[in-house]
Amino acid sequence: MKINASKMATPIEEKVDQNLKTRTGMVMISDGKSKPELARLHLSMEMITIQRQDTTTPAPTPTNATHPPIESRERMVQITRQKVGGLGLSIKGGAEHKLPILISRIYKDQAADATGQLFVGDAIIKVNGEYITACPHDDAVNILRNAGDIVVLTVKHYRAATPFLQKQLSRETPESDNDATCAELKADENWKSVNSSRPVSISSEPENRWIDLVSVPLMMAYVTRYIYGTDKLRPNAFEVRGLNGTTTGIIHCDDLAILSQWLKYITDNVVGLTSLQMKLFNRNFPVGERIEYMGWVNEGVINNHISWQSYKPRFLVLKGTEVMLFDSPPLNVSGLTKANVAYKVYQTMFRVVKESETVDSRQHCFLLQSSGHEPRYLSVETRQELLRIENSWNAAIVTSVIKLGRKTFAVSHHGKTGGLTLDWQAGFSLTEGAEAAVIWQYKFSQLRGSSDDGKSKLKLHFQDHETRTIETKELECHVLQSLLFCMHAFLTAKVASVDPTFLSSIQQA
């Protein structure tokens, strides 16, 4: 039988205890190979836990009335609806009679009977995670009819109701006569003796006991909807991997609205915890050396220069004047010095890849190319995360350029050796000779364009403030790419710094 996970996902429940919020809900879990199984997802601020219900009590036999549960705690039972007979049960009660929704009959060899876990006298509390304790009888009937092919019932056994309902079965009371049955039940001495001291209610806190199967810490955790190492998106599932090597397994949820909610809640917690760790790291650094961004990306890996064969998770850090890639997140300040790859931000180009330019099915991609190195093709999970990186990159550009202050490149101008200086305050200037005499100087705002031959020759087009004419300066540089990337960084920083909103956000950070 193929599991229909869309009917397994239940709405996410929120609880707040001492200002700490937790969320729970039923999902399907697998290892990516075997059939998914029902489990509960429990999310706190710092941890995501996969749980299963404690089933240590003696398992009932498949008969529908001989061995009902002794303990009146809540149980969760999964039923597969049959084409003939449906769920194979009938119900009595309802809010209009101030009674719970009680299973009054279980039909032999049909769906409910096949579970071996449902009994006459069980009160149905939830259907697919939604409470029905306040529903009238007819509404409960409709909810059960429209609950899907795979139905999860949360039930609680009422021993006091069982003898009466069994007696009703032996009398073959018409199933449609709910009002009469409810009136007789409320008058029954056993039922009255149990419920005389308090009103009939089953909407109290659940009594389920849950066993933790695996817990994954969310600090700098890796959350992905992709099949690990590929560009294949899981349409209705995701995975969370922790720093300690633990994994949730594949969490399946065919209800896209609930899937999106889980991803948002989990990602928000991961981002919040990672930002907190970033602030703790930054206590050790002066302003110009602080971390602007930390988070997971995936790097496309070329095998045999044929095509993008696989993806490798990388932890990206933007700190001070450097952009760094780690195989695993740094756990302390000294770990920040052990990057697998480190480039200077002011000598690296960042470019968002257009959707029409992506090399495969991965979305939200960008390129990092540093002078003298092959470009790196990276992707993230969401558009929001890509925007976070882009904004952090612009902030890092401003920080790195201000800290750098100025950078000079060896060039030749009309056959003479000189130096082209990019200065954060003064702009462009060309100097020549041992005395470093200034030949010409322009502000960044005077640059109207540039062109190059991709090898060593560069033309810069400036506009004279007084005459408004365009003056072209021809240069030759043996490290042209490095010069172009650095020039781009200075210009980007200038544009960003004159935006009051952007500049304010940088100062606050």
Coordinates of N, CA and C in Angstrom, one line a residue, residues 280-507:
L280 N 27.8 37.0 19.1 CA 28.8 36.6 20.2 C 30.2 36.6 19.6
F281 N 30.3 36.1 18.4 CA 31.6 36.2 17.7 C 32.1 37.6 17.6
N282 N 31.2 38.5 17.2 CA 31.6 39.9 16.9 C 32.0 40.7 18.1
R283 N 31.8 40.2 19.3 CA 32.3 40.8 20.5 C 33.8 40.8 20.6
N284 N 34.4 39.9 19.8 CA 35.9 39.8 19.8 C 36.6 40.6 18.7
F285 N 35.8 41.3 17.9 CA 36.4 42.0 16.7 C 36.0 43.5 16.7
P286 N 36.9 44.3 16.3 CA 36.6 45.7 16.0 C 35.6 45.9 14.9
V287 N 35.1 47.1 14.7 CA 34.0 47.3 13.7 C 34.4 46.8 12.3
G288 N 35.6 47.2 11.8 CA 36.0 46.8 10.5 C 36.3 45.4 10.2
E289 N 36.2 44.5 11.3 CA 36.6 43.1 11.1 C 35.4 42.2 11.5
R290 N 34.2 42.8 11.7 CA 33.1 42.0 12.2 C 32.4 41.2 11.1
I291 N 31.7 40.2 11.5 CA 31.0 39.3 10.6 C 29.7 40.0 10.1
E292 N 29.4 40.0 8.8 CA 28.2 40.5 8.3 C 27.2 39.4 8.0
Y293 N 27.7 38.2 7.7 CA 26.7 37.1 7.3 C 27.4 35.8 7.6
M294 N 26.5 34.8 8.1 CA 26.9 33.4 8.2 C 25.7 32.6 7.8
G295 N 26.0 31.6 7.0 CA 24.9 30.7 6.6 C 25.3 29.6 5.6
W296 N 24.4 28.7 5.4 CA 24.7 27.6 4.4 C 24.4 27.9 3.0
V297 N 25.3 27.5 2.1 CA 25.1 27.6 0.6 C 25.4 26.2 0.1
N298 N 25.2 26.0 -1.2 CA 25.6 24.8 -1.9 C 26.4 25.2 -3.1
E299 N 27.6 24.6 -3.2 CA 28.5 24.9 -4.3 C 28.4 23.8 -5.4
G300 N 28.2 24.2 -6.6 CA 28.2 23.3 -7.8 C 29.6 22.8 -8.0
V301 N 29.8 21.5 -8.1 CA 31.1 20.8 -8.3 C 31.2 20.2 -9.6
I302 N 32.2 20.6 -10.4 CA 32.4 20.0 -11.8 C 33.2 18.8 -11.7
N303 N 32.7 17.7 -12.3 CA 33.5 16.4 -12.4 C 33.9 16.2 -13.8
N304 N 35.2 16.1 -14.0 CA 35.8 15.9 -15.3 C 35.4 17.0 -16.4
H305 N 35.0 18.1 -15.8 CA 34.7 19.3 -16.7 C 33.7 19.0 -17.7
I306 N 32.7 18.1 -17.3 CA 31.6 17.7 -18.3 C 30.4 18.5 -18.0
S307 N 29.9 18.5 -16.8 CA 28.7 19.2 -16.4 C 28.7 19.4 -14.9
W308 N 27.7 20.1 -14.4 CA 27.5 20.2 -13.0 C 27.0 18.8 -12.4
Q309 N 27.9 18.1 -11.9 CA 27.5 16.7 -11.5 C 26.9 16.7 -10.1
S310 N 27.4 17.5 -9.2 CA 26.9 17.4 -7.8 C 27.1 18.7 -7.1
Y311 N 26.5 18.8 -5.9 CA 26.6 20.0 -5.1 C 27.1 19.6 -3.7
K312 N 27.9 20.5 -3.1 CA 28.5 20.3 -1.8 C 28.1 21.4 -0.9
P313 N 27.5 21.1 0.3 CA 27.2 22.2 1.2 C 28.5 22.9 1.7
R314 N 28.4 24.2 1.7 CA 29.5 25.0 2.2 C 28.9 26.1 3.2
F315 N 29.6 26.4 4.2 CA 29.2 27.4 5.1 C 29.9 28.7 4.8
L316 N 29.1 29.7 4.4 CA 29.6 31.0 3.9 C 29.7 32.0 5.0
V317 N 30.8 32.7 5.1 CA 31.0 33.7 6.1 C 31.6 35.0 5.4
L318 N 30.9 36.1 5.7 CA 31.4 37.4 5.3 C 31.9 38.2 6.5
K319 N 33.2 38.3 6.6 CA 33.8 38.9 7.7 C 34.9 40.0 7.4
G320 N 34.7 41.2 7.8 CA 35.7 42.2 7.5 C 35.9 42.4 6.0
T321 N 37.1 42.2 5.6 CA 37.5 42.3 4.2 C 37.5 41.0 3.4
E322 N 37.0 39.9 4.1 CA 37.1 38.6 3.5 C 35.7 37.9 3.3
V323 N 35.6 37.1 2.3 CA 34.5 36.2 2.1 C 35.2 34.8 2.2
M324 N 34.6 33.9 3.1 CA 35.2 32.6 3.4 C 34.2 31.5 3.2
L325 N 34.7 30.4 2.7 CA 33.9 29.1 2.6 C 34.5 28.0 3.5
F326 N 33.6 27.4 4.3 CA 34.0 26.3 5.2 C 33.3 25.0 4.8
D327 N 33.9 23.9 5.1 CA 33.2 22.6 4.9 C 32.2 22.4 6.1
S328 N 32.5 22.9 7.2 CA 31.6 22.9 8.4 C 31.7 24.2 9.1
P329 N 30.7 24.6 9.8 CA 30.7 25.9 10.5 C 31.8 26.1 11.5
P330 N 32.4 27.2 11.7 CA 33.4 27.5 12.7 C 32.6 27.5 14.1
L331 N 33.2 26.8 15.0 CA 32.5 26.7 16.3 C 33.0 27.7 17.4
N332 N 34.1 28.3 17.0 CA 34.7 29.3 17.9 C 35.5 30.4 17.1
V333 N 36.0 31.4 17.8 CA 36.7 32.4 17.1 C 37.9 31.9 16.3
S334 N 38.7 31.0 16.9 CA 39.8 30.4 16.3 C 39.4 29.6 15.0
G335 N 38.2 29.1 15.0 CA 37.8 28.3 13.8 C 37.6 29.2 12.6
L336 N 37.4 30.5 12.8 CA 37.2 31.5 11.7 C 38.5 31.6 10.9
T337 N 39.6 31.2 11.5 CA 40.9 31.4 10.7 C 41.2 30.1 9.9
K338 N 40.3 29.2 9.9 CA 40.6 27.9 9.2 C 39.6 27.6 8.0
A339 N 39.4 28.7 7.3 CA 38.5 28.5 6.1 C 39.2 27.7 5.0
N340 N 38.4 26.9 4.3 CA 38.9 26.2 3.2 C 39.2 27.1 2.0
V341 N 38.4 28.2 1.9 CA 38.6 29.2 0.8 C 38.4 30.5 1.4
A342 N 39.3 31.5 1.1 CA 39.2 32.9 1.5 C 39.6 33.8 0.4
Y343 N 38.7 34.8 0.1 CA 39.0 35.8 -0.9 C 38.8 37.2 -0.2
K344 N 39.5 38.2 -0.8 CA 39.3 39.5 -0.4 C 38.0 40.0 -1.1
V345 N 37.1 40.6 -0.3 CA 35.8 41.1 -0.8 C 36.0 42.1 -1.9
Y346 N 37.0 43.0 -1.7 CA 37.2 44.1 -2.7 C 37.8 43.6 -4.0
Q347 N 38.3 42.4 -4.0 CA 38.8 41.8 -5.2 C 38.0 40.6 -5.7
T348 N 36.7 40.6 -5.3 CA 35.8 39.5 -5.7 C 34.5 40.1 -6.2
M349 N 34.0 39.5 -7.3 CA 32.8 39.9 -7.9 C 31.6 39.0 -7.4
F350 N 30.5 39.6 -7.0 CA 29.3 38.9 -6.6 C 28.3 39.2 -7.7
R351 N 27.7 38.1 -8.2 CA 26.6 38.4 -9.3 C 25.5 37.3 -9.1
V352 N 24.3 37.8 -9.0 CA 23.1 36.9 -8.9 C 22.9 36.4 -10.3
V353 N 22.7 35.1 -10.4 CA 22.5 34.4 -11.7 C 21.0 34.5 -12.0
K354 N 20.7 35.0 -13.2 CA 19.3 35.1 -13.7 C 18.7 33.7 -13.8
E355 N 17.4 33.6 -13.7 CA 16.7 32.3 -13.8 C 17.0 31.6 -15.1
S356 N 17.1 32.5 -16.2 CA 17.3 31.9 -17.5 C 18.8 31.5 -17.7
E357 N 19.7 31.8 -16.8 CA 21.1 31.4 -16.9 C 21.5 30.3 -16.0
T358 N 20.6 29.8 -15.2 CA 21.0 28.7 -14.3 C 21.4 27.4 -15.1
V359 N 22.3 26.7 -14.6 CA 22.9 25.6 -15.3 C 22.1 24.3 -15.2
D360 N 21.2 24.2 -14.1 CA 20.4 23.0 -13.9 C 19.1 23.4 -13.2
S361 N 18.6 22.5 -12.4 CA 17.3 22.8 -11.8 C 17.4 23.6 -10.5
R362 N 18.6 23.8 -10.0 CA 18.8 24.6 -8.8 C 18.4 26.0 -9.0
Q363 N 17.6 26.6 -8.1 CA 17.2 28.0 -8.1 C 18.0 28.8 -7.2
H364 N 17.8 30.2 -7.2 CA 18.4 31.1 -6.3 C 20.0 31.0 -6.2
C365 N 20.6 31.2 -7.4 CA 22.0 30.9 -7.6 C 22.8 32.3 -7.7
F366 N 24.1 32.2 -7.4 CA 24.9 33.4 -7.6 C 26.3 32.9 -7.8
L367 N 27.1 33.8 -8.4 CA 28.5 33.6 -8.7 C 29.4 34.4 -7.8
L368 N 30.5 33.8 -7.4 CA 31.6 34.5 -6.7 C 32.9 34.3 -7.6
Q369 N 33.5 35.4 -8.0 CA 34.7 35.2 -8.8 C 35.7 36.2 -8.3
S370 N 36.8 35.6 -7.8 CA 37.9 36.4 -7.3 C 39.1 36.4 -8.3
S371 N 39.8 37.5 -8.4 CA 40.9 37.7 -9.4 C 41.8 36.5 -9.3
G372 N 42.1 35.9 -10.4 CA 43.1 34.8 -10.5 C 42.5 33.5 -10.2
H373 N 41.2 33.4 -9.9 CA 40.6 32.1 -9.5 C 39.4 31.8 -10.4
E374 N 39.0 30.5 -10.5 CA 37.8 30.2 -11.3 C 36.6 30.6 -10.5
P375 N 35.5 31.0 -11.3 CA 34.3 31.4 -10.6 C 33.7 30.2 -9.8
R376 N 33.0 30.6 -8.7 CA 32.3 29.6 -7.9 C 30.8 29.7 -8.1
Y377 N 30.1 28.7 -8.4 CA 28.7 28.7 -8.6 C 28.0 28.2 -7.4
L378 N 27.2 29.0 -6.8 CA 26.6 28.7 -5.5 C 25.1 28.9 -5.5
S379 N 24.4 28.2 -4.7 CA 22.9 28.4 -4.6 C 22.5 28.3 -3.1
V380 N 21.3 28.9 -2.9 CA 20.7 28.8 -1.6 C 19.2 28.3 -1.7
E381 N 18.6 28.1 -0.6 CA 17.3 27.4 -0.6 C 16.1 28.4 -1.1
T382 N 16.2 29.6 -0.7 CA 15.1 30.5 -0.9 C 15.5 31.9 -1.5
R383 N 14.6 32.6 -2.1 CA 14.8 33.9 -2.6 C 15.2 34.9 -1.5
Q384 N 14.5 34.7 -0.3 CA 14.8 35.5 0.8 C 16.2 35.4 1.3
E385 N 16.7 34.2 1.3 CA 18.1 34.0 1.7 C 19.1 34.6 0.7
L386 N 18.8 34.5 -0.6 CA 19.6 35.1 -1.6 C 19.7 36.6 -1.4
L387 N 18.5 37.3 -1.1 CA 18.5 38.7 -0.8 C 19.3 39.1 0.4
R388 N 19.2 38.2 1.4 CA 20.0 38.4 2.7 C 21.5 38.5 2.3
I389 N 21.9 37.5 1.5 CA 23.4 37.5 1.1 C 23.7 38.7 0.3
E390 N 22.9 39.1 -0.6 CA 23.2 40.2 -1.5 C 23.3 41.5 -0.6
N391 N 22.4 41.7 0.3 CA 22.4 42.9 1.2 C 23.7 42.8 2.1
S392 N 24.0 41.6 2.6 CA 25.2 41.5 3.4 C 26.5 41.7 2.6
W393 N 26.4 41.3 1.3 CA 27.6 41.5 0.5 C 27.8 43.0 0.3
N394 N 26.8 43.8 0.0 CA 26.9 45.2 -0.2 C 27.4 45.9 1.1
A395 N 27.0 45.4 2.3 CA 27.5 45.9 3.5 C 29.0 45.6 3.7
A396 N 29.3 44.3 3.3 CA 30.7 43.9 3.4 C 31.6 44.7 2.5
I397 N 31.1 45.1 1.3 CA 31.9 45.9 0.3 C 32.2 47.2 1.0
V398 N 31.2 47.9 1.5 CA 31.4 49.2 2.2 C 32.4 49.1 3.3
T399 N 32.3 48.1 4.1 CA 33.2 47.9 5.3 C 34.6 47.6 4.8
S400 N 34.8 46.7 3.8 CA 36.1 46.4 3.3 C 36.8 47.5 2.6
V401 N 36.0 48.3 1.8 CA 36.6 49.4 1.1 C 37.0 50.5 2.0
I402 N 36.2 50.8 3.0 CA 36.5 51.9 4.0 C 37.8 51.5 4.8
K403 N 37.8 50.2 5.2 CA 39.0 49.7 5.9 C 40.2 49.8 5.0
L404 N 40.1 49.4 3.8 CA 41.2 49.4 2.9 C 41.7 50.8 2.6
G405 N 40.8 51.7 2.4 CA 41.1 53.1 2.2 C 41.6 53.5 0.8
R406 N 42.6 52.8 0.3 CA 43.1 53.1 -1.0 C 43.9 51.9 -1.5
K407 N 44.0 51.8 -2.8 CA 44.7 50.7 -3.4 C 45.3 51.2 -4.7
T408 N 46.6 50.8 -4.9 CA 47.3 51.3 -6.1 C 47.8 50.1 -6.9
F409 N 47.6 50.3 -8.2 CA 47.9 49.2 -9.2 C 49.0 49.8 -10.2
A410 N 50.0 48.9 -10.5 CA 51.0 49.3 -11.4 C 50.4 49.3 -12.8
V411 N 50.6 50.5 -13.5 CA 50.0 50.6 -14.9 C 51.1 51.3 -15.7
S412 N 50.8 51.3 -17.0 CA 51.6 52.1 -18.0 C 50.7 53.0 -18.7
H413 N 51.1 54.3 -18.9 CA 50.3 55.3 -19.5 C 51.1 56.0 -20.5
H414 N 50.7 55.9 -21.8 CA 51.5 56.4 -22.9 C 53.0 56.0 -22.8
G415 N 53.2 54.7 -22.5 CA 54.5 54.1 -22.5 C 55.3 54.4 -21.2
K416 N 54.7 55.1 -20.3 CA 55.4 55.4 -19.1 C 54.8 54.6 -17.9
T417 N 55.7 54.2 -17.0 CA 55.3 53.4 -15.9 C 54.7 54.4 -14.8
G418 N 53.6 53.9 -14.3 CA 53.0 54.8 -13.2 C 52.1 53.9 -12.3
G419 N 51.3 54.6 -11.5 CA 50.5 53.9 -10.5 C 49.1 54.5 -10.6
L420 N 48.1 53.7 -10.8 CA 46.7 54.1 -10.7 C 46.2 53.8 -9.3
T421 N 45.8 54.9 -8.6 CA 45.3 54.7 -7.2 C 43.8 55.0 -7.1
L422 N 43.2 54.0 -6.4 CA 41.7 54.2 -6.1 C 41.7 54.6 -4.6
D423 N 41.2 55.8 -4.3 CA 41.2 56.3 -3.0 C 39.7 56.6 -2.6
W424 N 39.3 56.0 -1.4 CA 38.0 56.2 -0.9 C 37.5 57.6 -0.9
Q425 N 38.4 58.5 -0.5 CA 38.0 59.9 -0.4 C 38.3 60.7 -1.7
A426 N 39.4 60.5 -2.3 CA 39.8 61.3 -3.5 C 39.3 60.8 -4.8
G427 N 39.1 59.5 -5.0 CA 38.7 59.0 -6.3 C 39.9 58.4 -7.0
F428 N 39.9 58.6 -8.4 CA 41.0 58.1 -9.2 C 42.2 59.1 -9.3
S429 N 43.4 58.5 -9.3 CA 44.5 59.4 -9.6 C 45.6 58.6 -10.3
L430 N 46.4 59.2 -11.2 CA 47.5 58.6 -11.9 C 48.7 59.3 -11.5
T431 N 49.7 58.6 -11.0 CA 51.0 59.2 -10.6 C 52.1 58.5 -11.5
E432 N 53.2 59.3 -11.7 CA 54.3 58.8 -12.5 C 55.6 59.3 -11.9
G433 N 56.7 58.5 -12.2 CA 58.0 58.9 -11.8 C 58.3 58.6 -10.3
A434 N 59.6 58.8 -10.0 CA 60.1 58.5 -8.6 C 59.4 59.4 -7.6
E435 N 59.1 60.6 -8.1 CA 58.4 61.6 -7.2 C 56.9 61.3 -7.0
A436 N 56.4 60.4 -7.7 CA 55.0 60.1 -7.7 C 54.1 61.3 -8.0
A437 N 54.5 62.0 -9.0 CA 53.8 63.3 -9.4 C 52.4 62.9 -10.0
V438 N 51.4 63.6 -9.5 CA 50.0 63.4 -10.0 C 49.9 63.9 -11.4
I439 N 49.5 63.0 -12.3 CA 49.3 63.4 -13.7 C 47.9 63.9 -14.0
W440 N 46.9 63.1 -13.4 CA 45.5 63.5 -13.5 C 44.8 62.9 -12.3
Q441 N 43.6 63.5 -12.0 CA 42.8 63.1 -10.9 C 41.4 63.3 -11.1
Y442 N 40.5 62.4 -10.8 CA 39.0 62.5 -11.0 C 38.3 61.9 -9.8
K443 N 37.2 62.5 -9.5 CA 36.3 61.9 -8.5 C 35.6 60.7 -9.1
F444 N 35.1 59.8 -8.2 CA 34.4 58.6 -8.7 C 33.2 59.0 -9.4
S445 N 32.5 60.1 -9.0 CA 31.3 60.5 -9.7 C 31.5 61.0 -11.1
Q446 N 32.8 61.3 -11.5 CA 33.1 61.8 -12.8 C 33.2 60.6 -13.8
L447 N 33.3 59.4 -13.3 CA 33.5 58.3 -14.3 C 32.2 58.0 -15.0
R448 N 32.2 58.0 -16.3 CA 31.0 57.8 -17.1 C 31.0 56.5 -17.8
G449 N 32.1 55.7 -17.8 CA 32.1 54.4 -18.4 C 33.6 53.9 -18.5
S450 N 33.7 52.6 -18.9 CA 35.0 52.0 -19.1 C 34.9 50.9 -20.1
S451 N 36.0 50.5 -20.7 CA 36.0 49.4 -21.6 C 37.4 48.8 -21.5
D452 N 37.5 47.5 -21.9 CA 38.8 46.8 -21.8 C 38.8 45.7 -22.9
D453 N 40.0 45.2 -23.1 CA 40.1 44.1 -24.1 C 40.2 42.7 -23.5
G454 N 39.9 42.7 -22.2 CA 39.9 41.4 -21.5 C 41.3 40.8 -21.2
K455 N 42.3 41.6 -21.6 CA 43.7 41.1 -21.3 C 44.5 42.0 -20.4
S456 N 44.8 43.2 -21.0 CA 45.6 44.2 -20.2 C 45.2 45.6 -20.4
K457 N 44.5 45.9 -21.5 CA 44.3 47.3 -21.9 C 42.9 47.8 -21.3
L458 N 42.9 49.0 -20.8 CA 41.8 49.6 -20.2 C 41.6 51.1 -20.6
K459 N 40.3 51.4 -20.9 CA 40.0 52.8 -21.1 C 39.0 53.3 -20.1
L460 N 39.3 54.4 -19.5 CA 38.4 55.1 -18.5 C 37.9 56.4 -19.1
H461 N 36.6 56.6 -19.0 CA 35.9 57.8 -19.6 C 35.4 58.6 -18.5
F462 N 36.0 59.8 -18.4 CA 35.6 60.8 -17.3 C 35.0 62.0 -17.9
Q463 N 34.1 62.7 -17.2 CA 33.5 63.9 -17.6 C 34.1 65.1 -16.8
D464 N 34.6 66.1 -17.6 CA 35.1 67.3 -17.0 C 34.0 68.1 -16.3
H465 N 34.2 68.5 -15.1 CA 33.1 69.3 -14.4 C 32.8 70.6 -15.1
E466 N 33.8 71.3 -15.6 CA 33.6 72.6 -16.2 C 33.1 72.5 -17.6
T467 N 33.9 71.8 -18.5 CA 33.6 71.8 -19.9 C 32.5 70.8 -20.3
R468 N 32.2 69.8 -19.4 CA 31.3 68.7 -19.6 C 31.7 67.8 -20.7
T469 N 32.9 67.9 -21.2 CA 33.4 67.0 -22.2 C 33.9 65.7 -21.6
I470 N 33.9 64.7 -22.4 CA 34.4 63.4 -22.0 C 35.8 63.2 -22.3
E471 N 36.6 62.9 -21.3 CA 38.1 62.7 -21.5 C 38.4 61.2 -21.2
T472 N 39.0 60.6 -22.2 CA 39.3 59.2 -22.2 C 40.8 59.0 -21.8
K473 N 41.0 58.1 -20.8 CA 42.4 57.8 -20.3 C 42.7 56.4 -20.7
E474 N 43.7 56.1 -21.4 CA 44.1 54.7 -21.8 C 45.2 54.3 -20.9
L475 N 45.0 53.1 -20.4 CA 46.0 52.5 -19.4 C 46.3 51.0 -19.8
E476 N 47.4 50.5 -19.3 CA 47.7 49.1 -19.5 C 48.1 48.5 -18.2
C477 N 47.5 47.4 -17.8 CA 47.7 46.8 -16.5 C 47.8 45.3 -16.6
H478 N 48.9 44.7 -16.0 CA 49.1 43.2 -16.2 C 48.2 42.4 -15.2
V479 N 47.6 43.1 -14.3 CA 46.6 42.4 -13.4 C 45.2 43.1 -13.6
L480 N 44.8 43.1 -14.9 CA 43.6 43.9 -15.2 C 42.4 43.4 -14.5
Q481 N 42.2 42.1 -14.4 CA 41.0 41.6 -13.7 C 40.9 42.1 -12.2
S482 N 42.1 42.0 -11.6 CA 42.1 42.5 -10.2 C 41.8 44.0 -10.1
L483 N 42.3 44.7 -11.0 CA 42.0 46.2 -11.0 C 40.5 46.4 -11.3
L484 N 39.9 45.7 -12.2 CA 38.5 45.9 -12.5 C 37.6 45.5 -11.3
F485 N 37.9 44.4 -10.7 CA 37.1 44.0 -9.5 C 37.2 45.0 -8.4
C486 N 38.4 45.5 -8.2 CA 38.6 46.5 -7.1 C 37.9 47.8 -7.4
M487 N 38.0 48.2 -8.7 CA 37.3 49.4 -9.1 C 35.8 49.3 -8.9
H488 N 35.3 48.1 -9.3 CA 33.9 47.8 -9.1 C 33.5 47.9 -7.6
A489 N 34.4 47.4 -6.7 CA 34.1 47.4 -5.3 C 34.0 48.8 -4.8
F490 N 35.0 49.7 -5.2 CA 35.0 51.1 -4.7 C 33.7 51.8 -5.2
L491 N 33.4 51.6 -6.5 CA 32.2 52.3 -7.0 C 30.9 51.8 -6.3
T492 N 30.8 50.5 -6.1 CA 29.6 49.9 -5.4 C 29.5 50.5 -4.0
A493 N 30.7 50.6 -3.3 CA 30.7 51.1 -1.9 C 30.3 52.6 -1.9
K494 N 30.7 53.3 -2.9 CA 30.3 54.8 -3.0 C 28.8 54.9 -3.2
V495 N 28.3 54.1 -4.1 CA 26.8 54.2 -4.4 C 26.1 53.8 -3.1
A496 N 26.5 52.7 -2.5 CA 25.8 52.3 -1.3 C 25.9 53.3 -0.1
S497 N 27.0 53.9 0.0 CA 27.2 54.8 1.2 C 26.5 56.1 1.1
V498 N 26.1 56.5 -0.1 CA 25.3 57.7 -0.3 C 23.8 57.5 -0.1
D499 N 23.4 56.2 0.0 CA 22.0 55.9 0.3 C 21.8 56.0 1.8
P500 N 21.1 57.0 2.3 CA 21.0 57.2 3.8 C 20.4 56.0 4.5
T501 N 19.4 55.3 3.9 CA 18.8 54.1 4.5 C 19.8 53.0 4.6
F502 N 20.5 52.8 3.5 CA 21.5 51.7 3.5 C 22.6 52.0 4.5
L503 N 23.1 53.2 4.5 CA 24.2 53.6 5.4 C 23.8 53.5 6.8
S504 N 22.5 53.9 7.1 CA 22.0 53.8 8.5 C 22.0 52.3 8.9
S505 N 21.6 51.4 8.0 CA 21.5 50.0 8.4 C 22.9 49.4 8.6
I506 N 23.9 49.9 7.9 CA 25.3 49.5 8.1 C 25.8 49.9 9.5
Q507 N 25.5 51.2 9.8 CA 26.0 51.7 11.1 C 25.3 51.0 12.3

